[in-house]
Short mmCIF file of C-alpha atoms in Angstrom, two decimals:
data_model
loop_
_atom_site.label_atom_id
_atom_site.label_comp_id
_atom_site.label_asym_id
_atom_site.label_seq_id
_atom_site.Cartn_x
_atom_site.Cartn_y
_atom_site.Cartn_z
CA MET A 1 -5.68 20.78 -29.20
CA SER A 2 -3.29 23.63 -28.33
CA LYS A 3 0.05 22.92 -26.72
CA THR A 4 -1.11 24.60 -23.47
CA SER A 5 -4.34 22.61 -23.20
CA LYS A 6 -2.46 19.38 -23.98
CA GLU A 7 0.01 20.15 -21.20
CA ASN A 8 -2.89 20.85 -18.83
CA SER A 9 -4.42 17.45 -19.63
CA ILE A 10 -1.21 15.63 -18.63
CA VAL A 11 -1.37 15.31 -14.87
CA THR A 12 0.10 13.19 -12.08
CA ARG A 13 -1.81 9.96 -11.83
CA PRO A 14 -2.26 7.70 -8.79
CA PRO A 15 0.06 4.70 -8.52
CA VAL A 16 -1.09 1.14 -9.17
CA VAL A 17 0.39 -1.06 -6.44
CA VAL A 18 0.70 -4.85 -6.49
CA ILE A 19 1.01 -6.79 -3.23
CA MET A 20 3.04 -9.97 -3.57
CA GLY A 21 4.42 -12.66 -1.32
CA HIS A 22 4.03 -16.19 0.00
CA VAL A 23 0.63 -17.70 0.75
CA ASP A 24 -0.74 -16.74 4.21
CA HIS A 25 1.83 -13.99 4.80
CA GLY A 26 -0.95 -11.41 5.06
CA LYS A 27 -1.52 -9.84 1.63
CA SER A 28 -5.31 -9.95 1.80
CA THR A 29 -5.32 -9.09 5.50
CA LEU A 30 -3.30 -5.96 4.71
CA LEU A 31 -5.79 -4.85 2.04
CA ASP A 32 -8.56 -5.87 4.37
CA TYR A 33 -7.34 -3.44 7.01
CA ILE A 34 -6.71 -0.65 4.50
CA ARG A 35 -10.19 -0.95 3.03
CA ASN A 36 -12.03 -1.71 6.29
CA THR A 37 -13.78 -4.65 4.65
CA ASN A 38 -13.61 -8.37 5.17
CA ILE A 39 -12.27 -9.92 1.98
CA VAL A 40 -10.30 -12.63 3.80
CA ASP A 41 -13.38 -14.36 5.24
CA THR A 42 -14.94 -14.66 1.79
CA GLU A 43 -11.90 -16.39 0.27
CA ALA A 44 -12.05 -20.17 0.14
CA GLY A 45 -9.64 -21.53 2.74
CA GLY A 46 -8.41 -17.99 3.40
CA ILE A 47 -6.41 -18.06 0.14
CA THR A 48 -6.88 -15.40 -2.54
CA GLN A 49 -7.73 -17.29 -5.73
CA HIS A 50 -8.06 -14.36 -8.15
CA ILE A 51 -6.42 -11.06 -8.85
CA ARG A 52 -8.53 -8.42 -7.16
CA ALA A 53 -8.24 -4.67 -7.62
CA TYR A 54 -9.24 -1.90 -5.21
CA GLU A 55 -8.90 1.86 -4.87
CA ILE A 56 -8.40 3.77 -1.62
CA THR A 57 -7.87 7.38 -0.56
CA HIS A 58 -5.05 8.18 1.86
CA LYS A 59 -4.26 11.53 3.50
CA ASP A 60 -0.57 12.22 3.03
CA GLU A 61 1.70 14.10 5.43
CA ASN A 62 0.44 17.40 3.99
CA GLY A 63 -3.18 16.48 4.58
CA LEU A 64 -3.87 15.99 0.87
CA ASP A 65 -6.14 13.18 -0.33
CA ARG A 66 -4.09 10.75 -2.42
CA LYS A 67 -5.63 7.90 -4.37
CA ILE A 68 -3.85 4.53 -4.52
CA SER A 69 -5.01 1.51 -6.54
CA PHE A 70 -4.10 -1.93 -5.25
CA ILE A 71 -3.90 -5.29 -7.01
CA ASP A 72 -4.03 -8.31 -4.71
CA THR A 73 -2.41 -11.42 -6.19
CA PRO A 74 -2.61 -15.04 -5.00
CA GLY A 75 0.39 -16.44 -3.11
CA HIS A 76 -0.17 -20.12 -3.86
CA ALA A 77 2.39 -21.66 -6.24
CA ALA A 78 -0.28 -22.43 -8.84
CA PHE A 79 -0.88 -18.76 -9.53
CA SER A 80 2.58 -17.67 -10.72
CA LYS A 81 1.24 -16.38 -14.07
CA MET A 82 -1.27 -14.21 -12.21
CA ARG A 83 1.48 -12.76 -10.04
CA LYS A 84 3.65 -12.02 -13.07
CA ARG A 85 0.70 -10.34 -14.76
CA GLY A 86 0.07 -8.23 -11.65
CA ALA A 87 3.69 -7.09 -11.50
CA ASN A 88 3.75 -6.19 -15.20
CA ILE A 89 0.62 -4.05 -14.84
CA ALA A 90 1.58 -2.31 -11.57
CA ASP A 91 3.76 0.77 -10.98
CA ILE A 92 4.99 -0.18 -7.50
CA ALA A 93 5.30 -3.57 -5.77
CA ILE A 94 4.94 -4.36 -2.08
CA LEU A 95 6.76 -7.55 -1.14
CA ILE A 96 5.14 -8.81 2.04
CA VAL A 97 7.13 -11.14 4.31
CA SER A 98 6.00 -12.73 7.55
CA ALA A 99 8.22 -11.92 10.53
CA GLU A 100 7.01 -15.22 11.99
CA ASP A 101 7.70 -17.53 9.02
CA GLY A 102 10.46 -15.61 7.23
CA VAL A 103 11.32 -16.02 3.55
CA LYS A 104 9.44 -18.83 1.77
CA PRO A 105 9.51 -20.22 -1.82
CA GLN A 106 6.82 -17.90 -3.18
CA THR A 107 8.57 -14.95 -1.50
CA ILE A 108 11.61 -15.64 -3.70
CA GLU A 109 9.48 -16.22 -6.77
CA ALA A 110 7.64 -12.94 -6.14
CA TRP A 111 10.94 -11.09 -5.72
CA LYS A 112 12.25 -12.46 -9.04
CA THR A 113 9.01 -11.43 -10.75
CA ILE A 114 9.34 -7.89 -9.35
CA GLU A 115 12.96 -7.72 -10.53
CA GLU A 116 11.95 -8.86 -14.03
CA ALA A 117 9.19 -6.23 -14.15
CA LYS A 118 11.74 -3.54 -13.18
CA ILE A 119 9.35 -1.66 -10.90
CA PRO A 120 10.16 0.03 -7.56
CA VAL A 121 9.54 -2.13 -4.50
CA ILE A 122 8.72 -1.62 -0.82
CA VAL A 123 9.15 -4.48 1.65
CA ALA A 124 6.45 -4.89 4.32
CA ILE A 125 7.57 -7.13 7.18
CA ASN A 126 4.24 -8.35 8.55
CA LYS A 127 3.00 -10.15 11.69
CA ILE A 128 5.37 -8.26 13.99
CA ASP A 129 2.75 -8.68 16.75
CA LYS A 130 3.00 -12.48 16.71
CA PRO A 131 4.75 -14.19 19.66
CA GLY A 132 7.08 -16.03 17.27
CA ALA A 133 8.01 -12.92 15.26
CA ASN A 134 11.72 -12.50 14.53
CA ILE A 135 12.14 -9.32 12.50
CA GLU A 136 15.94 -9.45 12.35
CA LYS A 137 15.86 -13.05 11.10
CA ALA A 138 13.43 -12.05 8.34
CA LYS A 139 15.71 -9.17 7.29
CA MET A 140 18.73 -11.50 7.31
CA GLU A 141 16.93 -14.10 5.16
CA LEU A 142 15.92 -11.37 2.70
CA SER A 143 19.52 -10.23 2.35
CA GLU A 144 20.62 -13.85 1.80
CA HIS A 145 18.32 -13.88 -1.25
CA GLY A 146 19.54 -10.55 -2.63
CA VAL A 147 16.83 -8.30 -1.14
CA TYR A 148 18.93 -5.58 0.51
CA LEU A 149 16.92 -3.24 2.75
CA GLU A 150 17.81 0.31 3.75
CA ASN A 151 20.41 0.30 6.55
CA TYR A 152 20.98 -3.39 5.81
CA GLY A 153 23.37 -3.06 2.90
CA GLY A 154 20.87 -1.74 0.35
CA ASN A 155 18.39 0.95 -0.59
CA ILE A 156 15.03 -0.90 -0.61
CA PRO A 157 12.61 0.91 1.72
CA PHE A 158 10.76 -1.21 4.27
CA VAL A 159 8.10 -0.93 6.97
CA GLU A 160 7.51 -3.25 9.92
CA ILE A 161 3.74 -3.78 10.16
CA SER A 162 0.91 -5.78 11.63
CA ALA A 163 -1.78 -6.05 8.96
CA LYS A 164 -4.16 -7.49 11.56
CA ALA A 165 -3.68 -4.79 14.22
CA GLY A 166 -3.03 -1.95 11.76
CA THR A 167 0.42 -1.16 13.18
CA ASN A 168 2.38 1.19 10.87
CA ILE A 169 -0.15 0.88 8.00
CA PRO A 170 -0.39 4.72 7.65
CA GLU A 171 3.42 4.79 7.38
CA LEU A 172 3.29 2.17 4.62
CA LEU A 173 0.70 4.18 2.68
CA SER A 174 2.75 7.36 3.08
CA LEU A 175 5.81 5.52 1.82
CA ILE A 176 3.85 4.47 -1.28
CA THR A 177 2.97 8.10 -2.02
CA ILE A 178 6.62 9.16 -1.51
CA VAL A 179 7.82 6.50 -3.97
CA ALA A 180 5.06 7.56 -6.41
CA ASP A 181 6.20 11.20 -6.15
CA LEU A 182 9.79 10.20 -6.86
CA GLU A 183 8.72 8.13 -9.90
CA ASP A 184 6.35 10.93 -11.07
CA PHE A 185 3.72 8.81 -12.82
CA LYS A 186 1.82 10.81 -15.44
CA GLY A 187 -1.39 10.36 -17.41
CA ASP A 188 -3.29 12.22 -20.11
CA LYS A 189 -6.93 12.58 -19.04
CA ASN A 190 -8.05 13.71 -22.51
CA LYS A 191 -6.90 10.56 -24.28
CA GLU A 192 -9.12 7.53 -24.91
CA ALA A 193 -8.48 5.05 -22.12
CA SER A 194 -5.94 2.25 -22.37
CA GLY A 195 -4.85 -0.32 -19.84
CA PHE A 196 -4.94 -4.03 -19.06
CA ILE A 197 -7.42 -6.86 -18.56
CA ILE A 198 -6.59 -8.39 -15.20
CA GLU A 199 -9.49 -10.84 -14.88
CA ALA A 200 -12.40 -12.08 -17.01
CA ASN A 201 -15.35 -14.33 -16.37
CA LEU A 202 -18.76 -15.34 -17.63
CA ASP A 203 -21.69 -14.15 -15.50
CA GLN A 204 -24.66 -16.39 -16.25
CA LYS A 205 -27.09 -13.46 -16.14
CA ARG A 206 -25.04 -10.53 -17.44
CA GLY A 207 -22.66 -12.15 -19.91
CA ILE A 208 -18.89 -11.84 -20.31
CA GLU A 209 -17.32 -9.27 -18.01
CA ALA A 210 -13.78 -8.16 -17.28
CA VAL A 211 -11.92 -6.44 -14.45
CA MET A 212 -9.60 -3.85 -15.94
CA ILE A 213 -7.02 -1.31 -14.80
CA ILE A 214 -6.89 1.97 -16.71
CA LYS A 215 -3.26 3.09 -17.05
CA ASN A 216 -3.89 6.19 -19.17
CA GLY A 217 -6.74 8.30 -20.51
CA THR A 218 -10.46 8.31 -19.68
CA LEU A 219 -13.18 5.73 -20.37
CA LYS A 220 -16.74 7.00 -20.85
CA LYS A 221 -20.11 5.47 -21.58
CA SER A 222 -20.91 5.14 -25.30
CA MET A 223 -17.23 4.39 -26.09
CA TRP A 224 -16.04 1.01 -27.45
CA VAL A 225 -13.25 -1.16 -26.02
CA LEU A 226 -10.97 -3.51 -27.97
CA ALA A 227 -8.87 -6.10 -26.11
CA HIS A 228 -6.91 -8.27 -28.55
CA ASP A 229 -9.82 -9.63 -30.63
CA SER A 230 -12.59 -9.05 -28.04
CA HIS A 231 -14.97 -6.07 -28.35
CA CYS A 232 -17.24 -4.40 -25.82
CA PRO A 233 -19.54 -1.38 -25.94
CA VAL A 234 -19.21 0.75 -22.81
CA ARG A 235 -22.74 0.46 -21.45
CA ILE A 236 -22.43 -1.36 -18.10
CA LEU A 237 -19.45 0.30 -16.41
CA GLU A 238 -18.82 -0.24 -12.67
CA ASP A 239 -16.23 0.85 -10.16
CA PHE A 240 -14.44 -1.73 -8.00
CA LYS A 241 -17.31 -1.68 -5.48
CA GLY A 242 -19.82 -2.64 -8.16
CA HIS A 243 -21.43 0.81 -8.38
CA MET A 244 -22.55 2.01 -11.83
CA ILE A 245 -20.45 4.92 -13.10
CA ASN A 246 -20.47 7.04 -16.26
CA GLU A 247 -16.71 7.40 -16.66
CA ALA A 248 -13.38 6.41 -15.13
CA SER A 249 -9.82 7.62 -15.54
CA PHE A 250 -6.25 6.42 -15.08
CA SER A 251 -5.22 4.01 -12.33
CA SER A 252 -8.85 3.13 -11.63
CA PRO A 253 -9.91 -0.50 -11.38
CA ILE A 254 -13.21 -1.01 -13.21
CA ARG A 255 -15.55 -3.76 -14.35
CA LEU A 256 -16.93 -3.70 -17.89
CA VAL A 257 -19.77 -5.99 -18.95
CA GLY A 258 -20.77 -7.09 -22.45
CA PHE A 259 -17.73 -8.48 -24.31
CA ASP A 260 -18.52 -10.47 -27.44
CA LYS A 261 -15.95 -13.13 -26.46
CA MET A 262 -13.76 -13.83 -23.46
CA PRO A 263 -10.93 -11.26 -23.48
CA LYS A 264 -7.43 -12.62 -23.00
CA VAL A 265 -6.33 -12.03 -19.42
CA GLY A 266 -3.22 -9.83 -19.31
CA SER A 267 -3.91 -8.34 -22.74
CA GLU A 268 -3.86 -4.59 -23.31
CA PHE A 269 -7.13 -2.82 -24.08
CA THR A 270 -7.76 0.38 -26.02
CA ALA A 271 -10.88 2.55 -26.01
CA PHE A 272 -12.40 4.30 -29.04
CA GLU A 273 -14.98 7.08 -29.30
CA LYS A 274 -16.87 5.25 -32.06
CA LYS A 275 -17.31 1.67 -33.17
CA SER A 276 -16.18 2.64 -36.68
CA ASP A 277 -12.87 3.93 -35.24
CA MET A 278 -12.33 0.58 -33.52
CA ILE A 279 -13.08 -1.40 -36.69
CA LYS A 280 -10.74 0.82 -38.71
CA PHE A 281 -7.98 0.30 -36.13
CA GLU A 282 -8.45 -3.49 -36.31
CA GLU A 283 -8.19 -3.40 -40.10
CA GLU A 284 -5.00 -1.32 -39.91
CA ILE A 285 -3.22 -3.66 -37.52
CA GLY A 286 -4.45 -6.73 -39.40
CA GLU A 287 -6.02 -9.91 -38.11
CA ALA A 288 -4.61 -11.21 -34.85
CA PRO A 289 -2.37 -14.22 -35.35
CA LYS A 290 -4.19 -17.50 -34.92
CA ASN A 291 -3.31 -19.62 -31.94
CA THR A 292 -1.84 -22.65 -33.62
CA LYS A 293 -1.83 -24.83 -30.60
CA ASP A 294 -1.68 -28.50 -31.16
CA ASN A 295 1.83 -29.42 -30.31
CA GLU A 296 0.91 -32.62 -28.58
CA THR A 297 3.61 -35.07 -29.41
CA ASN A 298 2.83 -38.74 -29.86
CA THR A 299 3.00 -40.46 -26.53
CA ASP A 300 2.65 -43.99 -25.23
CA LYS A 301 1.15 -42.64 -22.04
CA LYS A 302 -2.47 -43.19 -21.17
CA LEU A 303 -4.28 -39.84 -21.57
CA ILE A 304 -7.00 -39.21 -18.99
CA PRO A 305 -9.45 -36.65 -20.45
CA ILE A 306 -10.66 -33.63 -18.44
CA VAL A 307 -13.47 -31.17 -19.14
CA LEU A 308 -12.69 -28.05 -17.06
CA LYS A 309 -15.11 -25.28 -16.10
CA ALA A 310 -14.11 -22.41 -13.82
CA ASP A 311 -15.38 -19.02 -12.72
CA THR A 312 -12.67 -16.97 -14.43
CA SER A 313 -10.04 -17.30 -17.12
CA GLY A 314 -7.36 -16.61 -14.50
CA SER A 315 -8.50 -19.67 -12.55
CA ILE A 316 -8.39 -21.79 -15.71
CA GLU A 317 -4.86 -20.57 -16.40
CA ALA A 318 -3.71 -21.58 -12.90
CA ILE A 319 -5.47 -24.97 -12.99
CA GLU A 320 -4.00 -25.76 -16.42
CA LYS A 321 -0.56 -25.14 -14.96
CA GLU A 322 -1.28 -27.56 -12.11
CA ILE A 323 -2.70 -30.22 -14.45
CA ASP A 324 0.42 -30.00 -16.64
CA LYS A 325 2.56 -30.85 -13.60
CA LEU A 326 0.61 -34.03 -12.85
CA GLU A 327 2.28 -36.82 -14.77
CA VAL A 328 3.55 -40.31 -14.05
CA GLU A 329 5.65 -42.65 -16.18
CA ASN A 330 2.71 -44.11 -18.10
CA ALA A 331 -0.20 -41.66 -17.70
CA LYS A 332 -1.09 -37.97 -17.74
CA PHE A 333 -4.16 -35.75 -17.96
CA LYS A 334 -5.37 -34.22 -21.20
CA LEU A 335 -7.59 -31.12 -21.22
CA ILE A 336 -10.19 -31.77 -23.92
CA GLN A 337 -12.35 -28.72 -23.17
CA LYS A 338 -12.18 -25.64 -20.94
CA GLY A 339 -14.41 -22.65 -20.36
CA GLU A 340 -15.84 -20.16 -17.90
CA GLY A 341 -19.22 -20.55 -16.25
CA ASN A 342 -21.28 -23.29 -14.63
CA ILE A 343 -21.19 -26.91 -15.80
CA GLY A 344 -23.97 -27.49 -18.32
CA GLU A 345 -25.46 -30.35 -20.29
CA LYS A 346 -23.16 -29.60 -23.25
CA ASP A 347 -20.10 -30.13 -21.04
CA ILE A 348 -21.37 -33.57 -20.01
CA LYS A 349 -21.99 -34.50 -23.65
CA ASN A 350 -18.40 -33.52 -24.47
CA ALA A 351 -17.21 -35.75 -21.62
CA ILE A 352 -19.29 -38.68 -22.91
CA ALA A 353 -17.43 -38.52 -26.23
CA ASP A 354 -14.15 -39.36 -24.44
CA GLU A 355 -14.11 -42.60 -22.49
CA ASN A 356 -13.75 -42.19 -18.71
CA ALA A 357 -13.55 -38.38 -18.88
CA ILE A 358 -13.54 -36.31 -15.68
CA VAL A 359 -15.64 -33.14 -15.43
CA LEU A 360 -13.93 -30.63 -13.13
CA GLY A 361 -15.49 -27.46 -11.77
CA PHE A 362 -13.72 -24.69 -9.88
CA ASN A 363 -15.85 -22.12 -8.05
CA VAL A 364 -18.80 -23.14 -10.25
CA LYS A 365 -21.83 -25.43 -9.95
CA ALA A 366 -23.42 -28.01 -12.22
CA ASP A 367 -26.96 -27.25 -13.37
CA ASN A 368 -29.78 -29.79 -12.90
CA ASN A 369 -29.74 -30.99 -16.52
CA ALA A 370 -25.99 -31.61 -16.32
CA LEU A 371 -26.33 -33.52 -13.04
CA ALA A 372 -29.13 -35.69 -14.41
CA LEU A 373 -27.23 -36.54 -17.61
CA ALA A 374 -23.98 -37.20 -15.71
CA GLU A 375 -25.75 -39.63 -13.38
CA ARG A 376 -27.43 -41.40 -16.29
CA MET A 377 -24.17 -41.74 -18.24
CA ASN A 378 -21.99 -42.47 -15.19
CA ILE A 379 -19.85 -39.34 -15.69
CA ASN A 380 -17.84 -38.16 -12.69
CA ILE A 381 -18.38 -34.46 -11.78
CA MET A 382 -16.03 -33.00 -9.16
CA THR A 383 -16.23 -29.38 -7.97
CA PHE A 384 -13.75 -27.52 -5.76
CA ASP A 385 -13.25 -24.04 -4.34
CA ILE A 386 -9.61 -24.45 -3.23
CA ILE A 387 -7.04 -25.20 -5.90
CA TYR A 388 -4.66 -27.35 -3.86
CA LYS A 389 -7.54 -29.62 -2.82
CA MET A 390 -8.34 -30.07 -6.52
CA THR A 391 -4.66 -30.89 -7.16
CA GLU A 392 -4.60 -33.44 -4.32
CA TRP A 393 -7.72 -35.15 -5.69
CA LEU A 394 -6.26 -35.25 -9.22
CA GLU A 395 -3.04 -36.81 -7.90
CA THR A 396 -5.06 -39.60 -6.26
CA GLU A 397 -7.16 -40.06 -9.40
CA LEU A 398 -4.07 -40.24 -11.63
CA GLU A 399 -2.61 -42.97 -9.43
CA ALA A 400 -5.89 -44.92 -9.49
CA ARG A 401 -6.37 -44.65 -13.28
CA ARG A 402 -2.87 -45.15 -14.57
CA PRO A 403 -2.09 -48.51 -16.23
CA LYS A 404 -0.62 -50.95 -13.71
CA VAL A 405 2.47 -52.97 -14.56
CA THR A 406 2.77 -56.40 -12.93
CA THR A 407 6.28 -57.35 -11.83
CA THR A 408 7.79 -60.30 -9.97
CA GLU A 409 9.87 -59.37 -6.94
CA ILE A 410 12.26 -61.97 -5.49
CA THR A 411 11.96 -62.01 -1.69
CA GLY A 412 14.61 -64.64 -1.00
CA SER A 413 16.74 -67.43 -2.44
CA ALA A 414 18.08 -70.63 -0.90
CA LYS A 415 20.53 -73.33 -1.94
CA ILE A 416 19.38 -76.96 -1.72
CA LEU A 417 21.87 -78.86 0.47
CA LYS A 418 20.19 -82.27 0.63
CA VAL A 419 17.29 -84.25 -0.90
CA PHE A 420 15.70 -86.47 1.77
CA SER A 421 12.76 -88.11 0.04
CA LYS A 422 10.32 -87.92 -2.83
CA THR A 423 6.66 -89.07 -2.97
CA LYS A 424 4.78 -88.42 -6.22
CA GLU A 425 4.99 -84.62 -6.65
CA ARG A 426 6.12 -83.92 -3.07
CA GLN A 427 9.78 -83.75 -1.99
CA VAL A 428 11.41 -83.26 1.40
CA LEU A 429 14.54 -81.11 1.15
CA GLY A 430 17.11 -79.36 3.28
CA GLY A 431 18.56 -75.97 2.38
CA LYS A 432 20.20 -72.75 3.47
CA VAL A 433 18.92 -69.20 2.85
CA VAL A 434 21.46 -67.30 0.76
CA ILE A 435 19.66 -63.98 0.20
CA GLY A 436 16.63 -62.40 1.90
CA GLU A 437 13.98 -64.62 3.48
CA ILE A 438 12.32 -67.87 2.47
CA HIS A 439 8.64 -68.17 3.31
CA SER A 440 5.80 -70.58 2.57
CA GLY A 441 4.21 -70.15 -0.83
CA GLN A 442 5.18 -70.14 -4.51
CA VAL A 443 8.82 -70.70 -5.55
CA ARG A 444 10.85 -70.67 -8.73
CA ILE A 445 13.32 -73.57 -9.17
CA MET A 446 16.63 -72.49 -10.71
CA ARG A 447 19.45 -74.67 -12.11
CA ARG A 448 22.60 -73.03 -13.45
CA ASP A 449 20.84 -69.59 -13.55
CA ALA A 450 17.91 -70.89 -15.62
CA GLU A 451 14.38 -71.49 -14.37
CA ILE A 452 13.46 -75.20 -14.75
CA GLY A 453 10.04 -75.03 -13.13
CA ARG A 454 7.90 -73.81 -10.26
CA GLY A 455 6.58 -75.26 -7.05
CA LYS A 456 4.96 -74.51 -3.73
CA ILE A 457 6.38 -74.80 -0.23
CA ILE A 458 3.65 -76.49 1.82
CA ASN A 459 5.67 -77.05 5.00
CA LEU A 460 8.64 -75.12 6.37
CA GLU A 461 10.72 -76.01 9.44
CA LYS A 462 13.51 -74.23 11.30
CA ASP A 463 15.29 -75.91 14.24
CA LYS A 464 12.82 -78.85 13.83
CA ALA A 465 9.86 -76.54 14.50
CA LYS A 466 7.28 -75.33 12.02
CA THR A 467 7.72 -71.75 10.83
CA SER A 468 6.40 -69.40 8.16
CA VAL A 469 9.71 -67.68 7.40
CA VAL A 470 13.45 -68.45 7.50
CA GLU A 471 15.98 -65.62 7.63
CA GLU A 472 19.17 -65.14 5.64
CA GLY A 473 22.05 -67.46 6.68
CA ARG A 474 19.78 -70.00 8.43
CA GLU A 475 19.37 -73.68 7.48
CA PHE A 476 15.90 -75.20 7.20
CA GLY A 477 13.86 -78.16 6.10
CA MET A 478 10.85 -78.06 3.84
CA MET A 479 8.28 -80.05 1.92
CA ILE A 480 7.76 -78.74 -1.58
CA GLU A 481 5.12 -79.63 -4.12
CA SER A 482 6.38 -79.59 -7.73
CA LYS A 483 6.32 -81.57 -10.97
CA VAL A 484 10.06 -80.84 -11.33
CA GLU A 485 12.55 -83.15 -9.59
CA ILE A 486 14.77 -80.90 -7.47
CA ALA A 487 18.47 -81.82 -7.06
CA GLN A 488 21.24 -80.87 -4.67
CA ASN A 489 22.77 -77.41 -5.42
CA ASP A 490 19.58 -76.21 -7.14
CA ILE A 491 18.39 -72.77 -6.08
CA ILE A 492 14.83 -72.01 -5.04
CA GLU A 493 13.51 -68.45 -5.04
CA THR A 494 10.44 -67.20 -3.22
CA PHE A 495 8.69 -64.26 -4.88
CA LYS A 496 5.65 -62.01 -4.83
CA ILE A 497 3.66 -60.43 -7.65
CA VAL A 498 3.59 -56.65 -7.36
CA GLU A 499 1.50 -54.10 -9.28
CA LYS A 500 3.38 -50.89 -10.02
#
């Protein structure tokens, strides 16, 4: 290729924009308005549970059509790896903050992720139409966390918007194009495509598919794609709307179907004209390092086995993170198998091999054979479509399944002041409560700090009237049943058995 033609192939490419922020601050609603679709209603619980990628066309101030690609990332705490991946892949970040709620934990986490990625950022202060909106308070809270806006001690551009009403959305899009012009993102359309895997899943009918962002070059049908150690011929190529296309170029979100194995989410992909070129490249770089994961240290904790199936590898990644957090002093969960796709008979058989295993499904179903086998073998299948509901259920299950430790809790102690009478194994005594409360029931009998036996209070009196409890500092009379002869100055202790 001549120098002139090479220069002609290097052109300005559209920016890839990631939208980040706290859950329910309006990320999906913003994209929803921009795209004139209704993504929010299709999300379980109104929470984005996957990275999603879209492409729009915006007319800039000069009337020119400008393409912008967006990545929507989940705001829930469980999805921090997804957010980091989105920021690393994007060119520009939009940090969205609710004018109603102000800065929240995931707002700060998102800001730190953007800083680490070292990409330009625009702040969108959303929900300005809400009755409880306080824009100045939101700006102040941002500055308290080191996010300094223009005219507020810094140089970070910002727009006050209502994602629901569409207020100032054109201004936000124009600001994105201005930042993109300043950054001057370039791409070479004549190169074989390269970019990133942002999501991957197993479609039961079509096979393994991946959502990808092209950052440079062009991808065409008949090419081959290599992502880490996963291969795919470019036969079924779709744009973000699901329409079949013959080629795609930089900044475009695409879906590619037909990988031989699940590609690693976040990994870089490279395209090749021929399969032989791809194989040669693999041989040159050498075999990918093996994942030597088995660092489980010996533990005295009870391990509760889980078989996990989810719709995408990104979901599995987030759920694994949540499962790792769930731990008590003497028990934790152990992931014995994970994978994409519906729950099948094989998954139930894997669960049978581990006693009391749980089969978890996220955004997937169990097929009829799996359901029948699970019922027959008494295997518990639980499916969810909202991650925090899964986490809540697992917390309850961990508490129910952990080994219980039985302890004796002293509820009160009393000093014996007088011995009135003794008949066989029954004694009538007088005493004074020293600590806590004395109540009818089992007692320990202590002499010089050593237990000499046990007994049972069968009658308790206070002020010559029957009672069930005597408070600290009060004198009382009682009849106690015990094989041990109780003497003056002995201590009796009432107690209860507690499972912890």
